[in-house]
Coordinates of N, CA and C and ligand atoms in Angstrom, one line a residue:
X39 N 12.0 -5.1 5.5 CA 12.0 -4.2 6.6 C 10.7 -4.4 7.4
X40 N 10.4 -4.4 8.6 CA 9.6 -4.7 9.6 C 8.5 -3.9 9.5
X41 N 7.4 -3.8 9.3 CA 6.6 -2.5 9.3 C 6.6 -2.6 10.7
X42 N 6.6 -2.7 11.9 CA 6.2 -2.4 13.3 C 7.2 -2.3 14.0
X43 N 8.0 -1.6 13.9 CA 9.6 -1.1 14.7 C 8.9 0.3 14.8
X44 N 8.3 0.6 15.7 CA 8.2 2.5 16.1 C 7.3 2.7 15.3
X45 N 6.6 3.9 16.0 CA 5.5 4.3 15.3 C 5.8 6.0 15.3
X46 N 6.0 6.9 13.8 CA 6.2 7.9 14.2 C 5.3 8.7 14.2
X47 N 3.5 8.2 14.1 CA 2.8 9.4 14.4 C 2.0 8.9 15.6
X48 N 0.7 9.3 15.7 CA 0.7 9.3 16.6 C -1.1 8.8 16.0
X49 N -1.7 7.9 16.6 CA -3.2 7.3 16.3 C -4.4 7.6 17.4
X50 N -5.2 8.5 16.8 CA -7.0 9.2 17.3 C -7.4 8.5 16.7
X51 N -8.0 7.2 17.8 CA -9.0 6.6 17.5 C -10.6 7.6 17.2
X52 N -11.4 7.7 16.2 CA -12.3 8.6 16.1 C -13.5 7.6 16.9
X53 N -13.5 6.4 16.3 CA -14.4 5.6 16.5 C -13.9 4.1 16.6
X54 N -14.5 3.1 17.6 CA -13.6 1.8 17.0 C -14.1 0.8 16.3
X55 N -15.5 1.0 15.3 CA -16.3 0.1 15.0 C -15.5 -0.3 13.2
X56 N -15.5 -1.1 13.3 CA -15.1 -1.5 11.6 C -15.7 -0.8 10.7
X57 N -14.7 -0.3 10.0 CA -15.2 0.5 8.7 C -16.1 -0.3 7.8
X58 N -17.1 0.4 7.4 CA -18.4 -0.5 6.2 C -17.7 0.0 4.9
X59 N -18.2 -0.9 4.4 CA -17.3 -0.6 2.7 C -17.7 -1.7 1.7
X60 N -18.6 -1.4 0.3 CA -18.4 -3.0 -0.6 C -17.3 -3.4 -1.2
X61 N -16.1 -2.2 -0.9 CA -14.5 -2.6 -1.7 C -13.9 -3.4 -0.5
X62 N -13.7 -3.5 0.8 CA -13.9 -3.9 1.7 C -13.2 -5.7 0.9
X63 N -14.2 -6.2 0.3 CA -13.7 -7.8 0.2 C -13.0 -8.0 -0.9
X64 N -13.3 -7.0 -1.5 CA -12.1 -7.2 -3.1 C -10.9 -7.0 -2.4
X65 N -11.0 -6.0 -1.5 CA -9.2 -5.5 -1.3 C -8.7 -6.8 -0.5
X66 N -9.9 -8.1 0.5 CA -9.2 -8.9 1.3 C -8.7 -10.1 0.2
X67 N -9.5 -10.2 -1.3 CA -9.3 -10.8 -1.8 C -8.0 -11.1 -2.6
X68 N -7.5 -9.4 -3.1 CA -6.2 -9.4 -3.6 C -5.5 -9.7 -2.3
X69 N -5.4 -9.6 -0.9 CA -4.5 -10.0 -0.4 C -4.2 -11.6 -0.5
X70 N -5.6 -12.6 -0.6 CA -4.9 -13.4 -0.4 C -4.6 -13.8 -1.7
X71 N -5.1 -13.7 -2.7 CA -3.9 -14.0 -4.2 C -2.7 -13.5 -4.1
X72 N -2.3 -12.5 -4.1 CA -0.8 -11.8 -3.7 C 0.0 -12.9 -2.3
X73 N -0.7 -13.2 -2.0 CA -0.2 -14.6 -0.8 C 0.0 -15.8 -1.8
X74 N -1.1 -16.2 -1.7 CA -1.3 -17.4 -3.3 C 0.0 -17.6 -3.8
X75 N 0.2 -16.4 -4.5 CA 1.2 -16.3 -5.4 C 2.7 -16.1 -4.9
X76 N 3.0 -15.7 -3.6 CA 4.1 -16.1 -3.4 C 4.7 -14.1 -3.1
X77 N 3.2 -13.3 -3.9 CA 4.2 -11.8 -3.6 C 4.0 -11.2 -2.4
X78 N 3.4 -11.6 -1.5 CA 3.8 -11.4 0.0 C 3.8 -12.4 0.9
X79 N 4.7 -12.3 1.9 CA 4.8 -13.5 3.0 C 4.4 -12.9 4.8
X80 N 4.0 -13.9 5.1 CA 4.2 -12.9 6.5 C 3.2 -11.6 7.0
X81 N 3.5 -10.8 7.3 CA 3.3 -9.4 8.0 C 3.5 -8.2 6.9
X82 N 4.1 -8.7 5.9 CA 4.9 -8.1 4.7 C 3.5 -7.0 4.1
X83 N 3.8 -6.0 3.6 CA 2.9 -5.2 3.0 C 1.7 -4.7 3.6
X84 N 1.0 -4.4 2.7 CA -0.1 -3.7 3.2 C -1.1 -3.1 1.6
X85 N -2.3 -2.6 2.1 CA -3.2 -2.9 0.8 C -4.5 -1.3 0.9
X86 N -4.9 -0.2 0.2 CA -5.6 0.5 0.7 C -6.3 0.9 -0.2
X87 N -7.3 1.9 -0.3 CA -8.4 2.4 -1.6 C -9.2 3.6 -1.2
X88 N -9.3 4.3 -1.9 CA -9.5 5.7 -1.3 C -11.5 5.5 -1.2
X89 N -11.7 6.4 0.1 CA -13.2 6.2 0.0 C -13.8 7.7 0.1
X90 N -15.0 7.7 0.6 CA -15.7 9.2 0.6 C -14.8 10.4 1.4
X91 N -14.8 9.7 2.9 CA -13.8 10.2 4.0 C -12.5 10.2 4.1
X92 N -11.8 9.6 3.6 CA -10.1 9.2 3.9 C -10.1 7.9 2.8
X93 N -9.2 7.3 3.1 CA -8.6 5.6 2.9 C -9.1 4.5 3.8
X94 N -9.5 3.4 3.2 CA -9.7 2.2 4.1 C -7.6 1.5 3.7
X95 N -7.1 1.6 5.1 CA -6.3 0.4 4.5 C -5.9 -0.8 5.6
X96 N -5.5 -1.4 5.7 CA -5.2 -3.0 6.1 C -4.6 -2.8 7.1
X97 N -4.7 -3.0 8.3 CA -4.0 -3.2 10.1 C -2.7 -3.2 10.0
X98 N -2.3 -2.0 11.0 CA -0.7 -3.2 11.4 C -0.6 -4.4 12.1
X99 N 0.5 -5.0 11.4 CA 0.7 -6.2 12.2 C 0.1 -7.6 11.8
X100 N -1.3 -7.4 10.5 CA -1.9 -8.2 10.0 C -1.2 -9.5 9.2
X101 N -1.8 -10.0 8.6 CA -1.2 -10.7 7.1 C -2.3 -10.8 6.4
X102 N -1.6 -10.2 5.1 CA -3.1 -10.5 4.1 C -3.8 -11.6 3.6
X103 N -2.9 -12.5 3.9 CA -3.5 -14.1 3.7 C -4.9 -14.4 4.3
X104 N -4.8 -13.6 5.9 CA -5.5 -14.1 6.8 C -6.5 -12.8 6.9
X105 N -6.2 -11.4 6.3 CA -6.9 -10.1 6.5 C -8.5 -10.6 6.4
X106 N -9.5 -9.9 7.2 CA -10.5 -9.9 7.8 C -11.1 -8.4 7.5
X107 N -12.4 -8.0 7.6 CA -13.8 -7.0 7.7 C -13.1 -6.3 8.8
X108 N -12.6 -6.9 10.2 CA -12.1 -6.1 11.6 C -10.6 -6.2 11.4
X109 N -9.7 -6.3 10.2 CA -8.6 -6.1 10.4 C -8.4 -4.8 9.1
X110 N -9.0 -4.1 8.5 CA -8.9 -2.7 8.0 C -9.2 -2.1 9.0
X111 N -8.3 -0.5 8.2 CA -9.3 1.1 9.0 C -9.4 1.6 8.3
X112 N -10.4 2.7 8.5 CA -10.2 4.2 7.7 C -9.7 4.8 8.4
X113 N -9.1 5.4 7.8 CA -8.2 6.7 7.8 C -8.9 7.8 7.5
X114 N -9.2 9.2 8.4 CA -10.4 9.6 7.9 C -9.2 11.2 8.5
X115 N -8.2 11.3 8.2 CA -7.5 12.6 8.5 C -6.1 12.3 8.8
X116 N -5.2 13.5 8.2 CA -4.0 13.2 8.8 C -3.1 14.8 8.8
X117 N -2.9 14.9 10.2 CA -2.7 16.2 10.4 C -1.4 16.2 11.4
X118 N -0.5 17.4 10.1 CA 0.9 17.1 10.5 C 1.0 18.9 11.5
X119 N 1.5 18.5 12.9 CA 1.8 19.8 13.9 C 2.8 19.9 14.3
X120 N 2.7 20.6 15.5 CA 4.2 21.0 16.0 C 5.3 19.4 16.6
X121 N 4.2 18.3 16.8 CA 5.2 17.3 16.8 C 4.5 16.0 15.8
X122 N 4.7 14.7 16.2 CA 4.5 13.7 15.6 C 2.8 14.1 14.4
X123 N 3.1 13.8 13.6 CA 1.4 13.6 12.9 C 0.9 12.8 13.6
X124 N -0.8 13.2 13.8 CA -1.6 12.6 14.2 C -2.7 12.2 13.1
X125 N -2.8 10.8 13.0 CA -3.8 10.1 12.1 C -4.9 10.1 12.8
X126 N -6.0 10.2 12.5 CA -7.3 9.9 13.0 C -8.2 9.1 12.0
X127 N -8.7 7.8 12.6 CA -8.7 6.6 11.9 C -10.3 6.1 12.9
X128 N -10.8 5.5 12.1 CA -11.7 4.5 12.6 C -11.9 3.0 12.5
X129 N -11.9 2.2 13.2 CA -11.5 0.4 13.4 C -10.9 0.4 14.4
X130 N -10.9 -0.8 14.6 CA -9.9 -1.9 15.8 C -8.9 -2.0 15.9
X131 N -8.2 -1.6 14.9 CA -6.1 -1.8 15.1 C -6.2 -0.5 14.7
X132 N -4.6 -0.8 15.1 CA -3.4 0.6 14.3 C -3.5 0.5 12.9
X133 N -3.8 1.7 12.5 CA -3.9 1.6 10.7 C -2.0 1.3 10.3
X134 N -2.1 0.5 9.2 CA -0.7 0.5 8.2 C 0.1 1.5 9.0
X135 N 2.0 0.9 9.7 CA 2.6 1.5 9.7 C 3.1 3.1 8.2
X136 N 2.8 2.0 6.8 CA 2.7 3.3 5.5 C 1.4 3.8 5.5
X137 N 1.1 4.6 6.9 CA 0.1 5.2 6.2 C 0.0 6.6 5.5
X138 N 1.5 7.3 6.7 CA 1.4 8.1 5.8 C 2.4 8.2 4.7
X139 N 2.3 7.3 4.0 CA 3.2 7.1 2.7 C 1.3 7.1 2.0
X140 N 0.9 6.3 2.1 CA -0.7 5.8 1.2 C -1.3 7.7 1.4
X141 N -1.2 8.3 2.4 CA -2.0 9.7 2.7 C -1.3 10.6 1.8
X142 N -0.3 10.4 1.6 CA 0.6 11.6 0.9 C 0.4 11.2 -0.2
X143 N 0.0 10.2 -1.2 CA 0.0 9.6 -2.3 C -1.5 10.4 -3.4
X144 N -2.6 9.9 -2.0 CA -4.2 10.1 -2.1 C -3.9 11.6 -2.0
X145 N -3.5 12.5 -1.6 CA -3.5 13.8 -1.2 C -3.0 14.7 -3.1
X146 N -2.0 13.9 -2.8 CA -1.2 14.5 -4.0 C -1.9 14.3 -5.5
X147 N -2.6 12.8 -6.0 CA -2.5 12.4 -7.3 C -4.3 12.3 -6.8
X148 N -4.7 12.7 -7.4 CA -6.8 12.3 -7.3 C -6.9 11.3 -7.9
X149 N -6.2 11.1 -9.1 CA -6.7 10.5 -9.7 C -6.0 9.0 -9.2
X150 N -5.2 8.7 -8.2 CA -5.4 7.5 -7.6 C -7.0 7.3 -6.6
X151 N -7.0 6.1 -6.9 CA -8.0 5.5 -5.9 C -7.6 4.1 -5.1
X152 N -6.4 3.6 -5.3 CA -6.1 2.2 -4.9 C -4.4 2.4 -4.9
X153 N -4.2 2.3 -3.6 CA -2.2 1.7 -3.3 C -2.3 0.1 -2.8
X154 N -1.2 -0.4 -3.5 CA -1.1 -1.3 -3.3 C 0.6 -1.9 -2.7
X155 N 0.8 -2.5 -1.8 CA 2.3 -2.2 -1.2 C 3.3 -3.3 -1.0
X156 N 3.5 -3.9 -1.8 CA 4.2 -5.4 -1.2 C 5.6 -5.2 -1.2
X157 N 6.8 -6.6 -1.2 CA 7.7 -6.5 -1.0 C 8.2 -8.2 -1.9
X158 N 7.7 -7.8 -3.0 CA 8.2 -9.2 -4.4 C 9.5 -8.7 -4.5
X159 N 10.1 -9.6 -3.6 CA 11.4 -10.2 -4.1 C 11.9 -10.4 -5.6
X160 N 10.6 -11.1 -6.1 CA 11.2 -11.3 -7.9 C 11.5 -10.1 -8.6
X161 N 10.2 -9.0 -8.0 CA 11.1 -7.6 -8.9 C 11.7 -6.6 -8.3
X162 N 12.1 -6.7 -6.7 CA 13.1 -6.1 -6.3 C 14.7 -7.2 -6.9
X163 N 14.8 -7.9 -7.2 CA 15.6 -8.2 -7.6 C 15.9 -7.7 -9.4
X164 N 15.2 -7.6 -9.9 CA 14.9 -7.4 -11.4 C 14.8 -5.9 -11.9
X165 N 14.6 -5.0 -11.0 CA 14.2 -3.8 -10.9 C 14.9 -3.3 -11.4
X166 N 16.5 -2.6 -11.7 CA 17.0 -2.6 -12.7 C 16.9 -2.9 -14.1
X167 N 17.1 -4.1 -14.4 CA 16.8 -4.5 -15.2 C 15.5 -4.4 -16.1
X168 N 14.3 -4.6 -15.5 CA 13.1 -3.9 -16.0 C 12.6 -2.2 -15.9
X169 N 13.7 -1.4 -15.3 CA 13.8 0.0 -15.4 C 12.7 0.1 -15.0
X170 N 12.0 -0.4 -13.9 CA 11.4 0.5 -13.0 C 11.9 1.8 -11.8
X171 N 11.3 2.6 -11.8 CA 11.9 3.6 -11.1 C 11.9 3.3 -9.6
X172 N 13.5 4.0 -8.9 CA 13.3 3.7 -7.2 C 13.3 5.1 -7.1
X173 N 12.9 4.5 -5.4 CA 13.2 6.3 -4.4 C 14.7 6.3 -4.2
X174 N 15.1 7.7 -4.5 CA 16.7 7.8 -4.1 C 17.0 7.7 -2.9
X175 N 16.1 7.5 -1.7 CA 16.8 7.2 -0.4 C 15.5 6.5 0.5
X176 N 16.7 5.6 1.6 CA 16.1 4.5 2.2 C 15.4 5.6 3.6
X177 N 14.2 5.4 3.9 CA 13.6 6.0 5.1 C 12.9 4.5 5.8
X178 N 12.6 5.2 7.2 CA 12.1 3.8 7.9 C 10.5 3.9 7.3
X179 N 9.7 2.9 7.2 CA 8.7 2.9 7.0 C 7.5 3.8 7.3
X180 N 7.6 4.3 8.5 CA 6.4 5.1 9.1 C 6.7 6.2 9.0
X181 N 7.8 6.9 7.9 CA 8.3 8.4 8.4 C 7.6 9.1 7.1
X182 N 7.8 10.3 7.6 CA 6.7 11.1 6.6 C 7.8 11.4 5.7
X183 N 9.6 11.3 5.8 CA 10.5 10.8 4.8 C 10.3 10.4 3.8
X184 N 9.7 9.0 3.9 CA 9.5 8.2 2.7 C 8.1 8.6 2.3
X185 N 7.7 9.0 2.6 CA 6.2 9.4 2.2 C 6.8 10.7 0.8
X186 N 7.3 11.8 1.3 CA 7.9 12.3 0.3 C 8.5 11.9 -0.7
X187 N 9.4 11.0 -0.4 CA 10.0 10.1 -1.1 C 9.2 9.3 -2.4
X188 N 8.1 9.1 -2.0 CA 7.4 8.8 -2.5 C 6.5 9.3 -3.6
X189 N 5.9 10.6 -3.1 CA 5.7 11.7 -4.4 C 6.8 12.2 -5.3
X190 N 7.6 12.2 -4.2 CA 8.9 12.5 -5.5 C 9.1 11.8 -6.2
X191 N 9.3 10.6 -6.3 CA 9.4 9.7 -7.8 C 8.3 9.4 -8.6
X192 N 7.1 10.0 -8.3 CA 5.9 10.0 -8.7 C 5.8 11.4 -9.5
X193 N 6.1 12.7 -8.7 CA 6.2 13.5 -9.8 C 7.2 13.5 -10.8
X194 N 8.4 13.0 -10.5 CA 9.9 12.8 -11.6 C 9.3 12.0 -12.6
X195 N 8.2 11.3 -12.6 CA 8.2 10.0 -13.9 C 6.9 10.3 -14.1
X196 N 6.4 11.7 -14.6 CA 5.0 11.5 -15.0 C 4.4 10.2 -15.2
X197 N 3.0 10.0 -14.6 CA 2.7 8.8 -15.6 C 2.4 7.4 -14.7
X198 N 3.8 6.9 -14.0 CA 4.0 6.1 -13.9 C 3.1 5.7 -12.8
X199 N 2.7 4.2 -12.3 CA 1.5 3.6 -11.5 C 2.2 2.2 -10.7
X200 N 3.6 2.2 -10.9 CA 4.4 1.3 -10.0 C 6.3 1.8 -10.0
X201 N 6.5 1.6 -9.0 CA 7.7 1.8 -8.6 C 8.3 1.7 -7.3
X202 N 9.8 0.9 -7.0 CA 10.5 0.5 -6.0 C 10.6 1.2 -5.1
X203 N 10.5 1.1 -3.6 CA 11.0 1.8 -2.2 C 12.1 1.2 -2.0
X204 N 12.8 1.8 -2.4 CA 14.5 1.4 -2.4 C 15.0 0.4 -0.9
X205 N 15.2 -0.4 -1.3 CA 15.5 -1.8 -0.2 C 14.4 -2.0 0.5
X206 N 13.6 -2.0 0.1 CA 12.2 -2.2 0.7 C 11.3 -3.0 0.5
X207 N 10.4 -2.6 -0.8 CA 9.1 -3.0 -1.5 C 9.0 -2.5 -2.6
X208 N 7.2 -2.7 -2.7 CA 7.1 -2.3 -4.4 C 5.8 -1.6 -3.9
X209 N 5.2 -0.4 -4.7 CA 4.1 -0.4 -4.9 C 3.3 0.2 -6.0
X210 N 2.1 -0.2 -6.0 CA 1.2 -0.2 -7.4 C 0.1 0.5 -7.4
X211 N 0.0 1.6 -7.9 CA -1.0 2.3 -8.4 C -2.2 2.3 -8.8
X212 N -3.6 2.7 -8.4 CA -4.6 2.5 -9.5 C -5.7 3.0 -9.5
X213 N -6.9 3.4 -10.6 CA -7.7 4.5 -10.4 C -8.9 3.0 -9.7
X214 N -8.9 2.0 -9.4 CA -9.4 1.2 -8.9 C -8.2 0.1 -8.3
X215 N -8.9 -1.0 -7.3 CA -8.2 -1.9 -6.4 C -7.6 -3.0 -7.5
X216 N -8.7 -3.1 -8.7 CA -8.8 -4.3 -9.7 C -7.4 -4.0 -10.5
X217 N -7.4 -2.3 -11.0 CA -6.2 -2.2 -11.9 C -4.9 -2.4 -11.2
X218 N -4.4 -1.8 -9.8 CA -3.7 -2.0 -9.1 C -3.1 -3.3 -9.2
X219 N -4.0 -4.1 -8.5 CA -4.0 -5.4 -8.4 C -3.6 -6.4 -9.7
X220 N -4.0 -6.2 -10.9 CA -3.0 -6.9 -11.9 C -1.9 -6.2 -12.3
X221 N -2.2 -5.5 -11.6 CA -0.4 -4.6 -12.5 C 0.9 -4.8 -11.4
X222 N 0.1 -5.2 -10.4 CA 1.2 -5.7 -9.4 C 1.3 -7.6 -9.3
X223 N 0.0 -7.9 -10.3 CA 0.4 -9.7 -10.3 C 1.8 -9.3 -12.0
X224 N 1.1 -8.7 -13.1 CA 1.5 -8.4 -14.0 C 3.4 -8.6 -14.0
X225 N 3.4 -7.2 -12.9 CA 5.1 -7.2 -12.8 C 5.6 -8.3 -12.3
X226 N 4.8 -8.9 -11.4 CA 5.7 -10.5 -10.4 C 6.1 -11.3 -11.6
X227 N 5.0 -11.7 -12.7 CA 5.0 -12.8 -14.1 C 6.2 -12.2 -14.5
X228 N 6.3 -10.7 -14.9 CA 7.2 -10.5 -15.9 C 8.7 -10.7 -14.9
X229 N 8.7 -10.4 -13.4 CA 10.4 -10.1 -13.2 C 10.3 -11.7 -12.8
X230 N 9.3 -12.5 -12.5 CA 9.9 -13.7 -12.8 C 10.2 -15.1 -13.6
X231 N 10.3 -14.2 -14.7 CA 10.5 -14.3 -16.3 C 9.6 -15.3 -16.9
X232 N 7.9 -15.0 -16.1 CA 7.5 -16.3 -16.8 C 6.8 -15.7 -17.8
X233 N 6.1 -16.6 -18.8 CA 5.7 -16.0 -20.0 C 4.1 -16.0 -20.5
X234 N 3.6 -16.8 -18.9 CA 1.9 -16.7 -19.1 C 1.3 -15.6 -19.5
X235 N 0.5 -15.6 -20.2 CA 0.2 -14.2 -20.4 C -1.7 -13.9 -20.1
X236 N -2.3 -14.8 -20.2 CA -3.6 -14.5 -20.0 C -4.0 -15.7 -18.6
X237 N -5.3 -15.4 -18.4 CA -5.7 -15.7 -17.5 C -6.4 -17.1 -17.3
X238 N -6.8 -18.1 -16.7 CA -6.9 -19.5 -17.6 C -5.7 -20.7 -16.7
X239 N -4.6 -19.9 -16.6 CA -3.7 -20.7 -15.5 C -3.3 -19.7 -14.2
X240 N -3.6 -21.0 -13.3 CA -4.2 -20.5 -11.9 C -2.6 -20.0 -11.3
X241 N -1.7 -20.5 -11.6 CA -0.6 -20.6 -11.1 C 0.9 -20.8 -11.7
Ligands
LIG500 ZN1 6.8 -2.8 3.4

């Protein structure tokens, strides 16, 4: 699914200077391993981590292969009114069409500090089969639909720190970007039945 078909809130630029941050290059780092590796292509996904003020997460429209210092934002509010939500963000681009999927996430669970969001084909295909949990219904990316959608299968499955957006993606949980980040290489190994198990082979 496209993350840049419509945008349903609405974006206050607060400031437009690049968010500062030392998580900042770990988060550009897992993007491009998650490229590396084949679990995102393209425009596909998106990458975030909770900070003092809001979320730093990854541009629309980006690719993590290539993500950059001026292609995050912070997200520093998100305030739902009489019509569209209005994000209020600081950086250069439009923050992540899922942002408010990542805001509804951070709001709900404290004890997240890192979403991670791809679209591995190896375990949407396998998802079943490894009894990961989905969302019961498809919403377009940017709707505050799937945002719910989203706590809901997170409250139904105590516990749980990955699970499917039904025909969508995947995303991964974590009280840091590092835990996140292998538990979302972790699942790719396991739904694509390889059997590496430690770290030592690059690929
Ligand atoms: Zn996606």
């Amino acid at each position: 699914m496209p993350e840049n078909a419509g945008v349903s809130f609405s974006i206050v630029f607060l400031d437009k200077n690049s968010p500062v941050d030392p998580h900042i290059d770990e988060m550009i780092r897992w993007g491009k391993r998650f490229s590396e590796l084949g679990i995102v292509h393209g425009e596909e996904g998106n990458l975030s981590f909770r900070t003092k003020l809001g979320f730093i997460i990854s541009g629309d429209g980006i690719t993590l292969e290539s993500m950059t210092k001026d292609s995050v934002v912070e997200v520093r509010g998100v305030v739902f009114g009489l019509n569209r939500p209005s994000v209020y963000t600081k950086g250069q681009l439009n923050p992540s069409m899922l942002t408010l999927l990542h805001s509804a996430i951070y709001e709900t669970f404290p004890e997240v500090n890192a979403i991670l969001h791809t679209h591995d084909n190896s375990v949407l295909a396998a998802a079943d089969k490894l009894g990961i949990p989905v969302t019961s219904e498809e919403y377009p990316a940017d709707s505050k639909e799937l945002a719910q959608e989203a706590v809901q299968v997170l409250e139904l499955n105590k516990g749980i720190r990955y699970f499917v957006l039904r025909n969508h993606g995947i995303i991964a949980l974590g009280t840091n970007i590092a835990e996140a980040g292998l538990l979302m290489e972790e699942m790719h190994t396991k739904a694509a039945g390889g059997t590496k198990t430690k770290s030592g082979k690059k690929k």
